[in-house]
Structure formats: structure tokens, C-alpha cells
Short mmCIF file of C-alpha atoms in Angstrom, two decimals:
data_model
loop_
_atom_site.label_atom_id
_atom_site.label_comp_id
_atom_site.label_asym_id
_atom_site.label_seq_id
_atom_site.Cartn_x
_atom_site.Cartn_y
_atom_site.Cartn_z
CA UNK A 1 90.98 114.32 135.03
CA UNK A 2 88.00 113.49 137.25
CA UNK A 3 87.94 110.80 139.62
CA UNK A 4 84.38 110.09 140.32
CA UNK A 5 85.20 108.00 143.63
CA UNK A 6 86.34 111.13 145.14
CA UNK A 7 83.07 113.04 145.72
CA UNK A 8 82.66 116.94 146.17
CA UNK A 9 79.40 118.61 146.82
CA UNK A 10 77.13 120.12 144.18
CA UNK A 11 74.37 117.70 144.54
CA UNK A 12 71.63 120.09 144.40
CA UNK A 13 71.71 122.59 141.15
CA UNK A 14 69.54 125.51 140.97
CA UNK A 15 69.00 128.01 138.02
CA UNK A 16 67.92 127.37 134.37
CA UNK A 17 71.36 127.49 133.02
CA UNK A 18 73.21 125.60 135.79
CA UNK A 19 70.74 122.59 135.30
CA UNK A 20 70.90 122.67 131.59
CA UNK A 21 74.51 122.21 131.48
CA UNK A 22 74.18 119.67 134.28
CA UNK A 23 72.26 117.84 131.78
CA UNK A 24 74.30 118.60 128.64
CA UNK A 25 77.97 117.93 130.16
CA UNK A 26 76.96 114.21 131.18
CA UNK A 27 79.88 114.37 133.59
CA UNK A 28 77.67 113.12 136.58
CA UNK A 29 74.18 111.83 136.70
CA UNK A 30 71.19 113.63 137.32
CA UNK A 31 68.87 111.79 139.70
CA UNK A 32 65.86 113.95 139.47
CA UNK A 33 64.52 117.45 137.82
CA UNK A 34 61.92 119.73 139.31
CA UNK A 35 60.26 122.18 137.20
CA UNK A 36 57.86 124.68 138.21
CA UNK A 37 54.33 123.98 136.82
CA UNK A 38 53.50 127.94 136.89
CA UNK A 39 57.27 128.76 135.45
CA UNK A 40 57.58 131.39 132.61
CA UNK A 41 58.52 129.52 129.37
CA UNK A 42 61.76 129.89 128.10
CA UNK A 43 63.82 128.20 125.30
CA UNK A 44 66.09 127.12 127.85
CA UNK A 45 63.49 125.48 130.21
CA UNK A 46 62.27 123.65 126.96
CA UNK A 47 65.74 122.35 126.38
CA UNK A 48 65.97 120.98 130.03
CA UNK A 49 62.85 119.37 129.58
CA UNK A 50 63.98 117.68 126.62
CA UNK A 51 67.35 116.72 127.85
CA UNK A 52 65.79 115.20 131.00
CA UNK A 53 63.58 112.83 128.59
CA UNK A 54 66.30 111.97 126.52
CA UNK A 55 68.49 110.65 129.62
CA UNK A 56 65.80 109.25 131.23
CA UNK A 57 66.19 111.33 134.32
CA UNK A 58 62.86 111.57 136.50
CA UNK A 59 61.18 114.90 135.75
CA UNK A 60 58.67 116.14 138.03
CA UNK A 61 56.33 119.24 137.67
CA UNK A 62 55.45 120.82 140.95
CA UNK A 63 53.91 124.16 142.25
CA UNK A 64 56.22 126.89 142.11
CA UNK A 65 55.79 127.13 145.86
CA UNK A 66 57.25 123.64 146.04
CA UNK A 67 60.34 124.89 143.97
CA UNK A 68 60.85 127.83 146.54
CA UNK A 69 60.82 125.44 149.52
CA UNK A 70 63.36 123.36 147.98
CA UNK A 71 65.38 126.10 146.92
CA UNK A 72 68.66 127.10 148.70
CA UNK A 73 69.37 130.31 146.53
CA UNK A 74 67.36 133.41 146.02
CA UNK A 75 66.07 132.81 142.39
CA UNK A 76 66.31 129.23 141.46
CA UNK A 77 63.97 130.29 138.16
CA UNK A 78 61.48 127.63 138.53
CA UNK A 79 63.79 124.67 138.40
CA UNK A 80 65.96 122.39 140.63
CA UNK A 81 67.98 119.45 140.36
CA UNK A 82 69.41 116.62 142.41
CA UNK A 83 72.33 114.81 140.97
CA UNK A 84 75.60 112.85 142.07
CA UNK A 85 78.00 114.90 143.75
CA UNK A 86 80.49 116.75 141.72
CA UNK A 87 83.34 114.91 140.76
CA UNK A 88 86.81 115.90 142.36
CA UNK A 89 89.79 116.50 139.80
CA UNK A 90 93.10 115.15 140.49
CA UNK A 91 95.60 118.40 141.16
CA UNK A 92 98.67 116.66 139.90
CA UNK A 93 96.91 115.23 136.65
CA UNK A 94 95.94 119.00 136.03
CA UNK A 95 99.60 120.31 136.43
CA UNK A 96 100.86 117.80 134.01
CA UNK A 97 98.66 119.07 131.08
CA UNK A 98 101.16 120.62 128.66
CA UNK A 99 99.04 123.55 128.03
CA UNK A 100 97.86 123.95 131.68
CA UNK A 101 95.98 127.07 132.81
CA UNK A 102 94.68 126.73 136.25
CA UNK A 103 93.08 129.49 138.65
CA UNK A 104 93.48 129.09 142.34
CA UNK A 105 91.72 130.73 145.11
CA UNK A 106 93.02 131.40 148.44
CA UNK A 107 90.70 132.22 151.36
CA UNK A 108 87.62 133.41 148.84
CA UNK A 109 84.14 132.41 150.97
CA UNK A 110 81.85 134.28 149.17
CA UNK A 111 80.02 131.67 146.75
CA UNK A 112 79.08 134.25 144.40
CA UNK A 113 82.48 135.28 143.66
CA UNK A 114 83.66 131.83 143.61
CA UNK A 115 80.96 130.93 140.96
CA UNK A 116 81.92 133.92 139.14
CA UNK A 117 85.58 133.43 138.83
CA UNK A 118 84.70 129.65 137.68
CA UNK A 119 82.31 130.99 135.03
CA UNK A 120 84.73 133.60 133.81
CA UNK A 121 87.89 130.77 133.88
CA UNK A 122 85.83 128.20 131.77
CA UNK A 123 84.97 130.93 129.28
CA UNK A 124 88.75 132.12 128.92
CA UNK A 125 89.73 128.51 128.09
CA UNK A 126 91.19 127.53 131.81
CA UNK A 127 91.98 123.97 132.21
CA UNK A 128 91.05 123.86 135.98
CA UNK A 129 89.99 125.56 139.22
CA UNK A 130 91.95 124.86 142.52
CA UNK A 131 90.43 125.59 146.05
CA UNK A 132 91.70 124.66 149.33
CA UNK A 133 89.66 122.41 151.49
CA UNK A 134 89.39 124.86 154.31
CA UNK A 135 88.39 128.55 154.28
CA UNK A 136 86.88 128.43 150.80
CA UNK A 137 83.40 128.19 149.84
CA UNK A 138 81.82 124.79 149.04
CA UNK A 139 80.62 124.08 145.72
CA UNK A 140 76.80 124.34 146.66
CA UNK A 141 73.80 125.63 144.78
CA UNK A 142 74.94 129.46 145.06
CA UNK A 143 78.21 128.50 143.53
CA UNK A 144 76.70 126.25 140.70
CA UNK A 145 73.97 129.14 139.84
CA UNK A 146 76.60 131.89 139.85
CA UNK A 147 78.89 129.65 137.71
CA UNK A 148 75.80 129.29 135.02
CA UNK A 149 76.80 125.62 134.77
CA UNK A 150 80.81 126.07 134.28
CA UNK A 151 81.20 123.58 136.99
CA UNK A 152 80.06 120.80 135.00
CA UNK A 153 82.73 121.74 132.25
CA UNK A 154 85.91 122.80 134.32
CA UNK A 155 87.77 120.36 136.74
CA UNK A 156 87.59 121.52 140.32
CA UNK A 157 90.71 120.02 142.16
CA UNK A 158 90.78 120.65 146.05
CA UNK A 159 94.07 120.71 148.13
CA UNK A 160 95.06 120.86 151.64
CA UNK A 161 96.36 124.38 151.06
CA UNK A 162 97.47 126.94 148.20
CA UNK A 163 100.95 127.40 149.55
CA UNK A 164 101.81 123.84 149.30
CA UNK A 165 99.93 123.73 146.01
CA UNK A 166 102.18 126.35 144.50
CA UNK A 167 105.23 124.33 145.64
CA UNK A 168 103.80 121.21 143.68
CA UNK A 169 103.18 123.28 140.78
CA UNK A 170 106.57 124.60 140.77
CA UNK A 171 108.05 121.18 140.66
CA UNK A 172 105.74 120.11 137.72
CA UNK A 173 107.29 122.85 135.86
CA UNK A 174 104.25 125.20 135.98
CA UNK A 175 104.65 129.19 136.20
CA UNK A 176 102.83 130.50 139.36
CA UNK A 177 101.48 133.85 139.09
CA UNK A 178 99.74 135.47 142.11
CA UNK A 179 97.87 138.72 141.75
CA UNK A 180 98.78 141.26 144.45
CA UNK A 181 98.38 145.14 144.33
CA UNK A 182 102.01 145.50 145.58
CA UNK A 183 103.26 143.17 142.63
CA UNK A 184 106.40 144.30 141.03
CA UNK A 185 105.28 143.42 137.59
CA UNK A 186 102.12 144.78 135.40
CA UNK A 187 99.76 141.89 134.49
CA UNK A 188 99.18 143.06 131.01
CA UNK A 189 102.02 141.75 128.63
CA UNK A 190 103.25 139.22 131.29
CA UNK A 191 104.93 136.99 128.91
CA UNK A 192 105.34 133.79 131.34
CA UNK A 193 101.46 133.03 131.10
CA UNK A 194 101.98 131.90 127.37
CA UNK A 195 103.59 128.75 129.23
CA UNK A 196 101.83 126.45 131.57
CA UNK A 197 100.75 128.61 134.43
CA UNK A 198 98.70 128.99 137.52
CA UNK A 199 97.01 132.16 138.57
CA UNK A 200 96.25 132.75 142.09
CA UNK A 201 93.92 135.13 143.72
CA UNK A 202 93.45 136.07 147.39
CA UNK A 203 90.40 137.22 149.19
CA UNK A 204 89.51 140.96 149.16
CA UNK A 205 90.68 142.89 152.11
CA UNK A 206 93.78 140.26 153.13
CA UNK A 207 94.99 139.34 149.69
CA UNK A 208 97.42 136.41 149.46
CA UNK A 209 98.89 135.02 152.41
CA UNK A 210 102.54 135.62 153.07
CA UNK A 211 103.38 132.10 152.48
CA UNK A 212 101.52 131.97 149.03
CA UNK A 213 102.89 135.19 147.88
CA UNK A 214 106.27 133.93 148.74
CA UNK A 215 105.80 130.93 146.74
CA UNK A 216 105.00 132.65 143.70
CA UNK A 217 107.25 132.94 140.95
CA UNK A 218 105.89 136.20 139.94
CA UNK A 219 103.55 138.75 141.88
CA UNK A 220 101.67 140.71 139.21
CA UNK A 221 99.45 143.93 139.67
CA UNK A 222 96.56 145.14 137.86
CA UNK A 223 97.34 148.90 137.27
CA UNK A 224 94.65 151.23 139.04
CA UNK A 225 94.11 154.83 137.38
CA UNK A 226 91.42 156.03 139.76
CA UNK A 227 90.86 156.45 143.80
CA UNK A 228 89.99 152.83 144.43
CA UNK A 229 92.82 150.67 145.45
CA UNK A 230 91.73 147.31 144.37
CA UNK A 231 88.97 145.36 142.36
CA UNK A 232 86.46 142.83 143.49
CA UNK A 233 88.07 139.32 143.29
CA UNK A 234 85.80 138.13 140.44
CA UNK A 235 86.70 141.28 138.21
CA UNK A 236 90.22 140.72 138.80
CA UNK A 237 89.93 137.09 138.03
CA UNK A 238 88.33 138.19 134.73
CA UNK A 239 90.82 140.58 133.73
CA UNK A 240 93.64 138.02 134.57
CA UNK A 241 91.78 135.21 132.81
CA UNK A 242 91.31 137.21 129.61
CA UNK A 243 95.37 138.47 129.77
CA UNK A 244 96.16 134.77 129.83
CA UNK A 245 93.63 133.89 126.81
CA UNK A 246 94.76 136.76 124.78
CA UNK A 247 98.78 135.92 125.44
CA UNK A 248 98.19 132.16 124.60
CA UNK A 249 99.60 130.71 121.48
CA UNK A 250 103.48 131.47 122.07
CA UNK A 251 105.92 128.76 122.59
CA UNK A 252 106.04 126.52 125.75
CA UNK A 253 109.83 127.61 126.91
CA UNK A 254 111.52 126.14 129.77
CA UNK A 255 110.73 127.58 133.00
CA UNK A 256 113.93 128.88 135.02
CA UNK A 257 115.27 127.12 137.89
#
């Protein structure tokens, strides 16, 4: 489901869990791993060193100040890896998985939110992430660190736009469910997610674009019981992804025309 000829970003990976998963997943080649010589000992750091040696990846011990100079995140945790770019998944191939469970983000530009959503989606059993090529955070060090290595295990597809991707999903027989505070149905108990499905979430403040909302099969809301009207996109994604995980296991009924 990944085409190594179609490169994305993600060539610098920071943080202990993110670097460990880069080495464990082996979906792309790590070129060098830098570890701070004064880093606090941890089991995860030991695993990184062992995996790098096992894979023949160049391992360099450098002063902590050198790691800080290289880092593009606030807390690299004493380790930085350089790797081949993250392979880009084929969106159509993801759609034709009989158990497709995709999560799309529209207009989400905060890399921490994108990374958090990827981490949650992978943990809930999603089969892919869908991001637009424009007006979306790139898969850089902040995203990979926030995702805690989930980008190494969960295919990431780029599309020209979310509305057109929703059309492609519909033609492939995949249900499209948009999360929107004005949705007509409650997310919890939504039975269509037992079938091949694509969840789509919009940015905070603006939500889904008009075109994306119009092209969803279902608009679902998360019920709010307090004074606040909406949730952070990564929290909303966590609730939605685990609702899909809870509902999975039913029959794959044909979708309506």
C-alpha cells in the first residue's frame, strides 16, 4: 500500500519513541542515528542503540548541545535520526481494502494535532490517513514526534483536495462520515462505521468546508453537555476513531445508491 517512489517528508525524526518505531517498522531506511552522550538512560534508548547496530545504521554519540542544534522540535529527548522520506501511500489502494477505516483531515495545519490524530488513529486500528497536499501540516519532525512513531505503521496518502477524495471514496463503495457540530445524527451508535468508512474532520474554528460537508454520506455530531461548543480536533478524532473501533465486527452491508 506504500509506493516508495512517491516521497513525502519526514526525513528527520526526533524523540525516543518516534526513532525506535522508525527502526522497528523497517518501512524505510534510516541513514544515521545521533544519540546524546549525556542523555539520561532509558530502556527505549537502549532499544534504539541495539536496533541501529542490528540494522547496520550509523550510530553517533554526540554532545547534548549538538542534538539541540540539530533538533527542530522543543524536546528531542536526546536522539535524532535521519532517514529516507516517508513513503506516500496510494489513496485508491487504501479505498479498496475490504475493511477500510480511513481518517481524513481538512485544513488542519497544527503539526501537533496532526501527529496526535495519526497516533490515535493507528491505535484504534485505522488503515490509513488522508491529508490534502495544500493547507495541511507536513509530516515533519513535530508531526512524527507527536505521533510517537505511528507514521511508520500507518499509511499516509496525499490527495489534491478532500472534497474530490470524498467523491472517490463514494465511487469505491466507502461510506464517508464527516464530523460536524451541526450534524443530524449522533456519532455514538452510528452503524455505518461497521462498513468500509472514511472519517473526515475539519480544522478548529472553521470545521469542514461547505463542499466537503455536502459530499459526506453522513454528518455526525459529538454530543456536548457543557457550555463549550466544540472539542479540539485531536480529541474529537480520538472519540470518533474509538467509536469506529467499538462498532467494528458487523457485516459489510452494501452501501445505498
